[in-house]
Structures are given as structure tokens and as C-alpha cells.
Amino acid sequence: MTPRTRRWIFLAGMAGLAAFYLWGLRGLPGFGRYPGPYGDIINRIAVGQTNATGVVSAINFEYRGFDTVGEEFILFIAATGVATVLRRLRGERDRPARDEAADRHGPPTSGAVRQVALILTGPTLVMGWYLASHAQTSPSGGFQGGVVLATAFILIYLAGQFLAFERLSPVDVTDAVEAVGAGGFAAVGVAAVAMGLPYLTNFLPLGTTPGAVSSSGTIALISFCVGLEVAAAFVLIVSELLDQALLLQGSR
Amino acid sequence: MNLAVVTPYTVPAGLMDVLQVTLLILVALGATAVVLTRAPVRQVIVLSAYGLLLALLFLAFQAPDVTLSELTVGAVLLPLLLLLGLAKVRSREK
């Protein structure tokens, strides 16, 4: 195929795409106009039905809980995949403590970075924990809480060193926490089935005050499980990659 | 049906439009900047800034929960993973 014909095919394809795109845009509702009934209905009934004032969490962990199970297992499988692909292979060994070039030392982490990371670690941890455990009351949830918790561990790496990070997040522990989180979500659903209810039915008492921390039944519980799973998955992925980048040396 | 809740902290609608349009333009510029940056390490830093812009955009469009995710994933975790990948590739090249 000559460059000339290739260009013509490209231009024809682009014209077709642009035509369909513009056609599609013409059919869109106006900016900020929401035509479907679903959102308005949910907005009206969610707080009364679930006692969760965080309606987004109520949708994620209750009305569309089954979708969220799938999404959670996507992350679980991704983390498992990273751990499998990056496992220690035969012929790979730990890099010696000193860098290969004996006369060159990596620049030490600057004092300012370490100080800031140290100061931020505690608040970040509290924030993550708060987000993961308050999905029922505020615009947060397990996923947000989980990633913020994982960030706290990365701050520890920044403030100290890789070995401190490894000691705090040994792979065995993160593996177990991740499994407990992912399995916990599924188990909440199965528990409902065991009681003769449909999968993921909210079987716990909803509490009396909408928006109280103890309200909303399984929504809070599931969100917390998701928080554990997400935090552990991200810490696992980051520590596997840190391991690869900093410690392992391939013989290939 | 107007569902808007007015509180003492509510930003006037006109001001909100300005904020949203400004952020949309900044996000478009940021995405272009990410594509046009060729050096990988520099591109990761620009990508991190772009993640921050996206987080602000989501906040302006009233999705604070998505903002929190984007802030940590887009501005911190994704750049970190990419930097680690680059570090590994470089140590192989030597």
C-alpha cells in the first residue's frame, strides 16, 4: 500500500468517524439536563430506604451492589496478576546493598521531602480510615478510603526508606488483608442468600437516624471491606514494583 | 424540577459556569501538554499535574467522591507506578 492510498483511507475513515460523532452529539440532551427517571427516583427514595445519607454509596453498595462486586474483583485480579507476573524468577537475585557503580551513590532523599512525608502520614491514615468507614454519611466510600490509606503507606516509603515500607507491608499481610476485603464483600452477599434473601440484600438493622455512623446496615460494612481490599491491593502493587525497581536484579 | 439546595456556601450559578468552563479548558490544555511532552520522566510529572486538574474538574461538577479517587490515583499512584517502571527499564539498559 502506498503512502498515498493509506492517506486516502485514513481521511475517509476520519470523515466517517467525524460524521457519526457529530450525529451522536446532536442527539445528546442539553448540558445539565437529565432526561432519565432513574436518578430522580433514587434521589427521592434512597435516604428513606437505606438510612444512608451518602446516596452515591447507597447506589454503589446497595442498589447496584452486584456491579460493585464485579468491579472490586477486577482490582483484585489486577493485583493478583501484578504479583504473579513480578514474582521472583529463577536467575533473579537481590541486588547487593551497594549500587553497581561503587563511586556513585544515589542522592539521599532531601530533608524537606522526608519531613513533609512524615508530617502527612498520620493525617492521611486518619483521613483514609474516616473515608472508608463513613461511606453511609458523606461523599466517600471504600474505594476512596482505600486509595488514601495506600497513599499513607507510600508516604512512609518517602519519609523513611524502602525497607521500612517493606517491614510495614509484608506481602503475606497485604495478601491476607486483600483476600479478606474481597472475600468479605462476597461473603456479605452470600450471608443474605443463606438467610433465604436475594444476593446482597441489606439484612442488617438500618439504624434509626439517617446519616448516623451506625446506620445503613450492610452499606457501611461492604464499604469497609472494599476499603481494606483497595488499600491492600494498591500497597501490594506498589511494593511489588518497588521490589522490582530497587532490589531485584535479573540475570537475563 | 429544580433540585438545587441553597446554603450560605452556595456559589452563584454564573460564577460556577465560569469555573466549570475554565476547568474544562485547562483540562483540554493539560491533556494536550501530556501528549506533547516527549521525555518519559517529564511526561509523568505533567501527567500528575493533569490528574490534579481532572480532580478539580470533578469537584466543580459536584462529584467530590470521584475527586478523592482521582486525586490519589491520577495524581499520585499512577505517576508513581510509571516512575517505578521507568526506573526498572533504565536499570536494565545499563
Short mmCIF file of C-alpha atoms in Angstrom, two decimals:
data_model
loop_
_atom_site.label_atom_id
_atom_site.label_comp_id
_atom_site.label_asym_id
_atom_site.label_seq_id
_atom_site.Cartn_x
_atom_site.Cartn_y
_atom_site.Cartn_z
CA MET A 1 0.00 0.00 0.00
CA THR A 2 1.49 3.32 -0.98
CA PRO A 3 1.51 6.22 1.47
CA ARG A 4 -0.92 7.96 -0.89
CA THR A 5 -3.64 5.29 -0.69
CA ARG A 6 -3.01 4.96 3.02
CA ARG A 7 -3.67 8.66 3.49
CA TRP A 8 -6.92 8.43 1.49
CA ILE A 9 -8.14 5.50 3.58
CA PHE A 10 -7.25 7.44 6.73
CA LEU A 11 -9.10 10.55 5.55
CA ALA A 12 -12.19 8.53 4.58
CA GLY A 13 -12.17 6.85 7.99
CA MET A 14 -11.75 10.16 9.78
CA ALA A 15 -14.62 11.73 7.80
CA GLY A 16 -16.86 8.79 8.69
CA LEU A 17 -15.92 9.00 12.36
CA ALA A 18 -16.46 12.75 12.46
CA ALA A 19 -19.87 12.40 10.78
CA PHE A 20 -21.06 9.75 13.25
CA TYR A 21 -19.61 11.71 16.16
CA LEU A 22 -21.42 14.91 15.24
CA TRP A 23 -24.62 12.97 14.57
CA GLY A 24 -24.32 11.43 18.03
CA LEU A 25 -23.67 14.80 19.66
CA ARG A 26 -26.84 16.23 18.09
CA GLY A 27 -28.93 13.66 19.95
CA LEU A 28 -27.48 14.42 23.37
CA PRO A 29 -29.66 16.18 25.96
CA GLY A 30 -28.62 19.75 26.79
CA PHE A 31 -25.82 20.37 29.29
CA GLY A 32 -27.09 19.67 32.80
CA ARG A 33 -30.46 18.37 31.55
CA TYR A 34 -31.05 14.88 32.81
CA PRO A 35 -33.84 13.08 30.96
CA GLY A 36 -33.98 9.69 32.73
CA PRO A 37 -36.30 8.98 35.64
CA TYR A 38 -33.82 6.73 37.49
CA GLY A 39 -31.72 9.43 39.17
CA ASP A 40 -34.70 11.46 40.38
CA ILE A 41 -36.41 8.38 41.80
CA ILE A 42 -33.25 7.25 43.62
CA ASN A 43 -32.70 10.76 44.98
CA ARG A 44 -36.17 10.75 46.44
CA ILE A 45 -36.27 7.28 47.98
CA ALA A 46 -32.66 6.34 48.80
CA VAL A 47 -32.35 8.02 52.20
CA GLY A 48 -35.70 6.68 53.39
CA GLN A 49 -34.99 3.14 52.17
CA THR A 50 -31.41 2.74 53.39
CA ASN A 51 -30.85 5.40 56.10
CA ALA A 52 -27.65 6.29 54.25
CA THR A 53 -27.30 9.99 53.52
CA GLY A 54 -24.37 9.30 51.20
CA VAL A 55 -26.65 8.42 48.30
CA VAL A 56 -23.74 7.61 45.99
CA SER A 57 -22.61 4.92 48.44
CA ALA A 58 -26.18 3.67 48.75
CA ILE A 59 -26.25 3.20 44.97
CA ASN A 60 -22.77 1.66 44.79
CA PHE A 61 -23.12 -0.78 47.65
CA GLU A 62 -26.86 -1.41 47.71
CA TYR A 63 -28.90 -0.71 44.57
CA ARG A 64 -26.05 -1.64 42.24
CA GLY A 65 -24.08 -3.73 44.72
CA PHE A 66 -23.76 -6.58 42.26
CA ASP A 67 -21.92 -4.31 39.77
CA THR A 68 -19.57 -3.25 42.54
CA VAL A 69 -18.70 -6.87 43.39
CA GLY A 70 -17.53 -7.27 39.81
CA GLU A 71 -15.57 -4.02 39.89
CA GLU A 72 -13.90 -4.99 43.13
CA PHE A 73 -12.80 -8.30 41.70
CA ILE A 74 -11.35 -6.53 38.66
CA LEU A 75 -8.93 -4.77 41.02
CA PHE A 76 -8.35 -7.99 42.96
CA ILE A 77 -7.44 -9.87 39.78
CA ALA A 78 -5.26 -6.99 38.58
CA ALA A 79 -3.27 -7.05 41.84
CA THR A 80 -3.00 -10.84 41.66
CA GLY A 81 -1.78 -10.51 38.08
CA VAL A 82 0.92 -7.99 39.05
CA ALA A 83 2.07 -10.23 41.89
CA THR A 84 2.18 -13.24 39.55
CA VAL A 85 3.99 -11.54 36.68
CA LEU A 86 6.53 -9.90 39.02
CA ARG A 87 7.23 -12.93 41.18
CA ARG A 88 10.85 -13.76 41.75
CA LEU A 89 12.05 -15.87 38.87
CA ARG A 90 14.86 -18.34 38.78
CA GLY A 91 18.07 -16.50 37.99
CA GLU A 92 16.95 -13.28 39.63
CA ARG A 93 18.68 -12.28 42.80
CA ASP A 94 18.66 -9.44 45.28
CA ARG A 95 20.81 -6.58 44.20
CA PRO A 96 23.82 -6.15 46.51
CA ALA A 97 23.41 -3.41 49.07
CA ARG A 98 25.78 -1.13 47.23
CA ASP A 99 25.00 0.10 43.75
CA GLU A 100 26.94 -1.43 40.88
CA ALA A 101 28.95 1.73 40.36
CA ALA A 102 30.91 1.94 43.59
CA ASP A 103 31.87 5.57 43.13
CA ARG A 104 28.30 6.71 42.53
CA HIS A 105 25.77 6.92 45.31
CA GLY A 106 22.12 7.66 44.74
CA PRO A 107 21.23 11.11 46.03
CA PRO A 108 19.73 10.81 49.52
CA THR A 109 16.10 11.86 49.94
CA SER A 110 16.04 15.54 50.80
CA GLY A 111 15.26 16.51 54.38
CA ALA A 112 12.30 18.62 53.27
CA VAL A 113 10.62 15.70 51.47
CA ARG A 114 11.14 13.42 54.46
CA GLN A 115 9.75 15.98 56.91
CA VAL A 116 6.64 16.69 54.82
CA ALA A 117 6.00 12.99 54.25
CA LEU A 118 6.43 12.32 57.97
CA ILE A 119 4.01 15.10 58.95
CA LEU A 120 1.41 13.98 56.39
CA THR A 121 1.49 10.26 57.19
CA GLY A 122 -0.68 10.42 60.32
CA PRO A 123 -3.39 12.73 58.94
CA THR A 124 -3.51 10.72 55.69
CA LEU A 125 -4.01 7.50 57.63
CA VAL A 126 -6.82 9.02 59.68
CA MET A 127 -8.41 10.51 56.56
CA GLY A 128 -8.33 7.17 54.74
CA TRP A 129 -9.80 5.34 57.71
CA TYR A 130 -12.52 8.00 58.04
CA LEU A 131 -13.41 7.83 54.35
CA ALA A 132 -13.59 4.04 54.30
CA SER A 133 -15.78 3.88 57.40
CA HIS A 134 -18.13 6.82 56.67
CA ALA A 135 -19.46 5.93 53.24
CA GLN A 136 -23.01 5.97 54.63
CA THR A 137 -22.84 9.60 55.77
CA SER A 138 -20.59 11.54 53.41
CA PRO A 139 -19.41 11.60 49.82
CA SER A 140 -16.76 8.98 50.35
CA GLY A 141 -16.58 5.23 50.28
CA GLY A 142 -14.37 2.20 50.37
CA PHE A 143 -12.55 2.92 47.16
CA GLN A 144 -11.62 6.48 48.08
CA GLY A 145 -10.69 5.47 51.61
CA GLY A 146 -8.63 2.56 50.33
CA VAL A 147 -6.53 4.58 47.92
CA VAL A 148 -5.94 7.27 50.56
CA LEU A 149 -4.83 4.57 53.03
CA ALA A 150 -2.46 3.17 50.40
CA THR A 151 -1.05 6.68 49.92
CA ALA A 152 -0.23 6.79 53.64
CA PHE A 153 1.96 3.71 53.19
CA ILE A 154 3.69 5.34 50.23
CA LEU A 155 4.36 8.40 52.40
CA ILE A 156 6.10 6.08 54.85
CA TYR A 157 8.28 4.96 51.98
CA LEU A 158 9.04 8.60 51.14
CA ALA A 159 9.72 9.55 54.75
CA GLY A 160 11.89 6.58 55.58
CA GLN A 161 13.16 4.04 53.22
CA PHE A 162 12.10 1.09 51.20
CA LEU A 163 12.95 -1.39 53.94
CA ALA A 164 10.69 0.37 56.45
CA PHE A 165 7.90 0.24 53.87
CA GLU A 166 8.53 -3.47 53.34
CA ARG A 167 8.53 -4.17 57.07
CA LEU A 168 5.21 -2.36 57.47
CA SER A 169 3.60 -4.00 54.49
CA PRO A 170 4.96 -7.53 54.16
CA VAL A 171 3.44 -9.27 51.17
CA ASP A 172 1.92 -12.04 53.30
CA VAL A 173 -0.07 -9.49 55.33
CA THR A 174 -1.21 -7.41 52.35
CA ASP A 175 -2.20 -10.60 50.53
CA ALA A 176 -4.29 -11.70 53.50
CA VAL A 177 -5.93 -8.28 54.01
CA GLU A 178 -6.75 -8.07 50.31
CA ALA A 179 -8.32 -11.51 50.35
CA VAL A 180 -10.32 -10.70 53.50
CA GLY A 181 -11.59 -7.47 51.93
CA ALA A 182 -12.58 -9.00 48.61
CA GLY A 183 -13.97 -12.14 50.23
CA GLY A 184 -15.81 -10.11 52.89
CA PHE A 185 -17.85 -8.27 50.26
CA ALA A 186 -18.82 -11.53 48.55
CA ALA A 187 -19.49 -13.14 51.94
CA VAL A 188 -21.94 -10.38 52.92
CA GLY A 189 -23.86 -11.21 49.76
CA VAL A 190 -23.74 -14.96 50.42
CA ALA A 191 -24.88 -14.41 54.02
CA ALA A 192 -28.06 -12.86 52.64
CA VAL A 193 -28.57 -15.90 50.42
CA ALA A 194 -28.07 -18.18 53.44
CA MET A 195 -30.95 -16.34 55.13
CA GLY A 196 -33.15 -17.04 52.14
CA LEU A 197 -32.91 -13.48 50.78
CA PRO A 198 -31.66 -12.41 47.33
CA TYR A 199 -27.89 -11.99 46.96
CA LEU A 200 -26.54 -8.81 48.64
CA THR A 201 -29.83 -7.96 50.34
CA ASN A 202 -29.30 -5.45 53.13
CA PHE A 203 -30.07 -7.75 56.07
CA LEU A 204 -28.52 -5.77 58.92
CA PRO A 205 -30.55 -3.30 61.02
CA LEU A 206 -30.62 0.07 59.26
CA GLY A 207 -30.43 2.14 62.45
CA THR A 208 -32.88 4.83 63.38
CA THR A 209 -31.12 8.07 62.40
CA PRO A 210 -30.38 8.61 58.71
CA GLY A 211 -26.72 9.53 58.34
CA ALA A 212 -25.59 8.20 61.71
CA VAL A 213 -22.34 6.24 61.52
CA SER A 214 -24.12 3.10 62.76
CA SER A 215 -26.89 3.39 60.17
CA SER A 216 -27.40 1.87 56.74
CA GLY A 217 -26.76 -1.80 57.59
CA THR A 218 -24.59 -3.65 55.09
CA ILE A 219 -23.70 -0.50 53.13
CA ALA A 220 -21.18 0.57 55.79
CA LEU A 221 -19.88 -2.98 56.18
CA ILE A 222 -19.37 -3.51 52.45
CA SER A 223 -17.72 -0.13 52.08
CA PHE A 224 -15.28 -1.03 54.82
CA CYS A 225 -14.47 -4.37 53.14
CA VAL A 226 -13.86 -2.53 49.86
CA GLY A 227 -11.57 -0.11 51.72
CA LEU A 228 -9.45 -2.97 53.06
CA GLU A 229 -9.28 -4.65 49.67
CA VAL A 230 -8.39 -1.49 47.75
CA ALA A 231 -5.75 -0.34 50.25
CA ALA A 232 -4.12 -3.78 50.31
CA ALA A 233 -4.28 -4.15 46.52
CA PHE A 234 -2.56 -0.81 45.92
CA VAL A 235 0.09 -1.39 48.61
CA LEU A 236 0.72 -4.82 47.07
CA ILE A 237 1.06 -3.45 43.54
CA VAL A 238 3.36 -0.61 44.63
CA SER A 239 5.54 -2.83 46.81
CA GLU A 240 5.90 -5.42 44.03
CA LEU A 241 7.00 -2.69 41.63
CA LEU A 242 9.34 -1.10 44.21
CA ASP A 243 10.81 -4.54 44.76
CA GLN A 244 11.41 -4.92 41.03
CA ALA A 245 12.82 -1.46 40.51
CA LEU A 246 15.04 -1.22 43.56
CA LEU A 247 16.05 -4.63 44.82
CA LEU A 248 15.87 -7.28 42.14
CA GLN A 249 18.47 -7.80 39.52
CA GLY A 250 17.77 -10.07 36.57
CA SER A 251 20.42 -12.34 35.15
CA ARG A 252 18.90 -12.24 31.70
CA MET B 1 -37.98 20.50 38.69
CA ASN B 2 -35.27 22.44 40.46
CA LEU B 3 -33.45 20.27 42.96
CA ALA B 4 -30.72 22.78 43.80
CA VAL B 5 -30.15 23.21 47.52
CA VAL B 6 -29.17 26.75 48.53
CA THR B 7 -26.88 27.09 51.54
CA PRO B 8 -24.85 30.05 52.81
CA TYR B 9 -21.91 28.47 50.95
CA THR B 10 -23.66 28.08 47.60
CA VAL B 11 -21.66 29.63 44.77
CA PRO B 12 -23.79 31.74 42.38
CA ALA B 13 -24.69 29.80 39.23
CA GLY B 14 -22.96 32.27 36.90
CA LEU B 15 -19.70 32.00 38.81
CA MET B 16 -19.98 28.21 38.77
CA ASP B 17 -20.36 28.26 34.97
CA VAL B 18 -17.19 30.34 34.68
CA LEU B 19 -15.35 27.91 36.95
CA GLN B 20 -16.55 24.87 35.01
CA VAL B 21 -15.68 26.34 31.61
CA THR B 22 -12.25 27.45 32.86
CA LEU B 23 -11.51 23.99 34.22
CA LEU B 24 -12.73 22.28 31.03
CA ILE B 25 -10.34 24.45 29.00
CA LEU B 26 -7.48 23.79 31.45
CA VAL B 27 -8.12 20.04 31.25
CA ALA B 28 -8.07 20.17 27.43
CA LEU B 29 -4.78 22.10 27.55
CA GLY B 30 -3.38 19.72 30.17
CA ALA B 31 -4.21 16.64 28.10
CA THR B 32 -2.53 18.24 25.07
CA ALA B 33 0.52 19.03 27.21
CA VAL B 34 0.76 15.39 28.32
CA VAL B 35 0.68 14.20 24.70
CA LEU B 36 3.20 16.79 23.50
CA THR B 37 5.75 16.07 26.26
CA ARG B 38 8.18 13.56 24.79
CA ALA B 39 10.70 12.81 27.56
CA PRO B 40 9.14 9.98 29.64
CA VAL B 41 10.08 11.22 33.12
CA ARG B 42 8.90 14.73 32.32
CA GLN B 43 5.72 13.31 30.84
CA VAL B 44 4.96 11.52 34.11
CA ILE B 45 5.25 14.79 36.04
CA VAL B 46 2.95 16.56 33.55
CA LEU B 47 0.54 13.63 33.81
CA SER B 48 0.48 14.07 37.58
CA ALA B 49 -0.41 17.76 37.21
CA TYR B 50 -3.08 16.76 34.69
CA GLY B 51 -4.52 14.35 37.27
CA LEU B 52 -4.77 17.24 39.72
CA LEU B 53 -6.64 19.32 37.11
CA LEU B 54 -9.06 16.45 36.45
CA ALA B 55 -9.69 16.15 40.19
CA LEU B 56 -10.57 19.87 40.34
CA LEU B 57 -12.86 19.43 37.32
CA PHE B 58 -14.76 16.63 39.06
CA LEU B 59 -15.09 18.81 42.16
CA ALA B 60 -16.54 21.67 40.08
CA PHE B 61 -19.05 19.20 38.59
CA GLN B 62 -20.21 18.18 42.06
CA ALA B 63 -18.60 14.76 42.28
CA PRO B 64 -16.44 15.05 45.43
CA ASP B 65 -16.15 11.28 45.76
CA VAL B 66 -14.68 10.95 42.27
CA THR B 67 -12.37 13.88 43.12
CA LEU B 68 -10.92 11.91 46.03
CA SER B 69 -10.25 8.87 43.85
CA GLU B 70 -8.76 10.91 41.00
CA LEU B 71 -6.59 12.89 43.42
CA THR B 72 -4.92 9.79 44.82
CA VAL B 73 -4.97 7.53 41.76
CA GLY B 74 -4.38 10.06 38.99
CA ALA B 75 -2.02 12.46 40.71
CA VAL B 76 -0.09 10.08 42.99
CA LEU B 77 -0.38 6.34 42.37
CA LEU B 78 -0.36 6.23 38.56
CA PRO B 79 2.69 8.54 38.24
CA LEU B 80 4.44 6.52 40.95
CA LEU B 81 3.83 3.22 39.13
CA LEU B 82 5.05 4.75 35.86
CA LEU B 83 8.19 6.18 37.52
CA LEU B 84 8.98 2.78 39.03
CA GLY B 85 8.54 1.18 35.61
CA LEU B 86 10.89 3.75 34.07
CA ALA B 87 13.46 3.17 36.84
CA LYS B 88 13.36 -0.55 36.13
CA VAL B 89 13.75 -0.07 32.39
CA ARG B 90 16.73 2.24 32.93
CA SER B 91 18.47 -0.16 35.29
CA ARG B 92 18.11 -2.85 32.60
CA GLU B 93 19.60 -0.62 29.92
CA LYS B 94 22.82 -0.12 31.86
#
